[in-house]
Short mmCIF file of C-alpha atoms in Angstrom, two decimals:
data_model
loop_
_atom_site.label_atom_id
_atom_site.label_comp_id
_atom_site.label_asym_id
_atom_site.label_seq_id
_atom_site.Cartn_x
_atom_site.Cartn_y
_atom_site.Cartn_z
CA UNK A 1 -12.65 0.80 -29.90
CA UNK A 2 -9.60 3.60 -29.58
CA UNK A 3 -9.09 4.95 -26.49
CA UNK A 4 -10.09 7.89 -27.71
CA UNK A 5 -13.13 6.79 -29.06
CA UNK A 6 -14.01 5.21 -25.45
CA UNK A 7 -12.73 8.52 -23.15
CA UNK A 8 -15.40 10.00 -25.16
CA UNK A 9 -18.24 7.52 -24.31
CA UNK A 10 -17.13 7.67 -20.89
CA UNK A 11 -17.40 11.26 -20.75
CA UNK A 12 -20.94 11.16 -22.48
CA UNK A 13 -22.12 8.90 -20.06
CA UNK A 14 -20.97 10.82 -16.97
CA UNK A 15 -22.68 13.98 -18.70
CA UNK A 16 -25.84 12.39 -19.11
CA UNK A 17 -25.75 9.94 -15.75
CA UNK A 18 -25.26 13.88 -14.37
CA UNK A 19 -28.03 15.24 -16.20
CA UNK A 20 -30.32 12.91 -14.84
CA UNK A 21 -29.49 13.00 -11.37
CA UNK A 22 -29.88 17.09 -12.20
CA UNK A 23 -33.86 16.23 -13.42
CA UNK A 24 -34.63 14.16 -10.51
CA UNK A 25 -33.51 16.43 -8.01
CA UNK A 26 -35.12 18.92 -9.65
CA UNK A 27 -38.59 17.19 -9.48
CA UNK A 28 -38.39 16.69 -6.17
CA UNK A 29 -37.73 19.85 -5.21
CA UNK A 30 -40.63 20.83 -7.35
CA UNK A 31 -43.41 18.66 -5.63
CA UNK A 32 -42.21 19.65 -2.18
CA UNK A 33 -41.68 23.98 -2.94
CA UNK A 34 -44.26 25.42 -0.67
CA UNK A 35 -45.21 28.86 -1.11
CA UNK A 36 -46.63 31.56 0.99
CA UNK A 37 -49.49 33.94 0.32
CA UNK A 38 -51.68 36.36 2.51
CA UNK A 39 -55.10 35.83 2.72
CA UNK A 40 -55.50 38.79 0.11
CA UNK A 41 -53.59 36.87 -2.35
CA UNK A 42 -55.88 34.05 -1.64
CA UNK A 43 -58.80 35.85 -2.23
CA UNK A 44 -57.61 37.28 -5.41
CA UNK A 45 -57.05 33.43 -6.33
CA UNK A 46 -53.10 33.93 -6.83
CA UNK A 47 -53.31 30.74 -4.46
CA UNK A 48 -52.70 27.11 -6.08
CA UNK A 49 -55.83 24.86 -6.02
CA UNK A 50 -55.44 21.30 -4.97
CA UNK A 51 -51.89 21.88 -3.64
CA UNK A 52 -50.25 23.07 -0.75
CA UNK A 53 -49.49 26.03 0.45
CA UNK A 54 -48.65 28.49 3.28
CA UNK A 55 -51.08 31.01 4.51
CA UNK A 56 -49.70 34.15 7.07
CA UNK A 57 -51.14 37.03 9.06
CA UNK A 58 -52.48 37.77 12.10
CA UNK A 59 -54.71 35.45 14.19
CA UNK A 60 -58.68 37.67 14.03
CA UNK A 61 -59.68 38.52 17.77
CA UNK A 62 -62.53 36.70 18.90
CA UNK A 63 -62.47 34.29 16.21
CA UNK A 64 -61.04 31.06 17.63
CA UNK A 65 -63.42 28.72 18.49
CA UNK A 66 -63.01 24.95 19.66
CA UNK A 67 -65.48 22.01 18.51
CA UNK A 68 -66.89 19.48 20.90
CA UNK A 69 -64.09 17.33 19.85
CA UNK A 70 -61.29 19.47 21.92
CA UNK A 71 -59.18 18.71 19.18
CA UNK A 72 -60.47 20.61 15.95
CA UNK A 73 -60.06 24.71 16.09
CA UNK A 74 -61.35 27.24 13.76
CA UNK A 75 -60.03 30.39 13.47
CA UNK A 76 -59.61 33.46 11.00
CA UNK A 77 -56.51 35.05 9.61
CA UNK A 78 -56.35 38.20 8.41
CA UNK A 79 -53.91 40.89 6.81
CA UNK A 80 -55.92 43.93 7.41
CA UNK A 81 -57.71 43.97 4.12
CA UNK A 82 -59.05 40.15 3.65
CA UNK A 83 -59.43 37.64 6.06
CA UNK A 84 -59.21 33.78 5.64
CA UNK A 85 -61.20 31.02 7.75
CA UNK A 86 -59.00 28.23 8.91
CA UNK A 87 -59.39 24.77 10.15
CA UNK A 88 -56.97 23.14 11.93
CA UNK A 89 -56.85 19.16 14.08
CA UNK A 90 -54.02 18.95 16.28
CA UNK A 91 -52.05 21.10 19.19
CA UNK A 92 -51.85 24.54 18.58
CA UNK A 93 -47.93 25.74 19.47
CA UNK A 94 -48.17 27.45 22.97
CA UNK A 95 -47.13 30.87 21.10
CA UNK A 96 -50.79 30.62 19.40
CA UNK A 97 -52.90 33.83 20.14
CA UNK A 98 -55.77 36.08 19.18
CA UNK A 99 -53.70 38.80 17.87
CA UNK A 100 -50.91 37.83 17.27
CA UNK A 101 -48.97 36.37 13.86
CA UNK A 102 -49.36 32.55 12.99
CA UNK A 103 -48.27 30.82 9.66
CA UNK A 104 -50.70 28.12 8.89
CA UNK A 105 -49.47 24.96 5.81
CA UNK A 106 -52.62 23.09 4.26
CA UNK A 107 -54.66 23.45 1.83
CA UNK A 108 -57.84 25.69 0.25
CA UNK A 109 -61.15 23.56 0.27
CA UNK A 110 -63.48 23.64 -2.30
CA UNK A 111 -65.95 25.66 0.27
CA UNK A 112 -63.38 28.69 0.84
CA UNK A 113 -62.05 27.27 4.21
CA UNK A 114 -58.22 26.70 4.54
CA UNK A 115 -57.44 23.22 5.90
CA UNK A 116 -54.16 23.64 7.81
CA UNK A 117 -51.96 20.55 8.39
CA UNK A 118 -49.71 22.61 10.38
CA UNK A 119 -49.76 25.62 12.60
CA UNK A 120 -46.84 28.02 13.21
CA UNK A 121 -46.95 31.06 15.87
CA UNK A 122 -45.06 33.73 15.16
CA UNK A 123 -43.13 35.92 17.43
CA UNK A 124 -41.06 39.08 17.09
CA UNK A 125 -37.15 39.53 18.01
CA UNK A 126 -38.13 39.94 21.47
CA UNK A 127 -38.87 36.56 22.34
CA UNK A 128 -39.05 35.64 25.91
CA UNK A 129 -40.15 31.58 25.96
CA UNK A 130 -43.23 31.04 28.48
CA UNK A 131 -42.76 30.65 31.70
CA UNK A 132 -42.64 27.30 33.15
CA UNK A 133 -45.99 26.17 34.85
CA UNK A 134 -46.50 25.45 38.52
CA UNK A 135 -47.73 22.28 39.36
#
């Protein structure tokens, strides 16, 4: 083989090794993209089923309620026009409020309800963190 003949082979390969490395990347990024929509969104079924997503808006007053387990809480989210029930196991982040904004990841159940994985309270630029607790 000329030189030539192999500089361009070489090149080739380093186009295509890079053009694979470009797809995979790609992919990934792809599975893991998680997008946000309100619950009016949701209701207007903009939402993906049977992946994940983010739901935001404001946490419905009076509507958290905890199960007999102490872990499970169900609560509603709303944007001022829809609102979205949501389930959530785990610790809530001490921000967590009636009233107030919360971002919850998960996914929509076949029965309307929004399973959240994760729950994120929201907070505006005037944060001040909690104060620490007397023991």
């Amino acid at each position: 083989m000329k030189p030539r003949h192999r500089r361009i082979a070489a090149i080739a390969a380093g186009v295509a090794a890079l053009g694979i490395a470009t797809a995979l990347v790609l992919t990934a990024f792809q599975k893991n993209l998680v997008f946000f929509f309100t619950p009016s969104q949701v209701a207007a079924n903009e939402a993906p089923q049977g992946r994940t997503f983010r739901i935001g808006g404001m946490v419905e007053k009076g509507s958290v309620k905890r199960e007999a387990d102490g872990v499970t809480v169900r609560f509603t989210v709303t944007d001022t026009a829809k609102t979205m029930p949501v389930s959530y196991r785990g610790p809530l982040p001490d921000l967590f409020r009636e009233g107030k904004g919360v971002v919850a990841q998960g996914q929509l159940g076949p029965d309307g309800v929004f399973r959240a994985s994760e729950v994120l309270a929201k907070h505006d630029e005037n944060y001040m963190p909690p104060k620490p607790r007397r023991r």
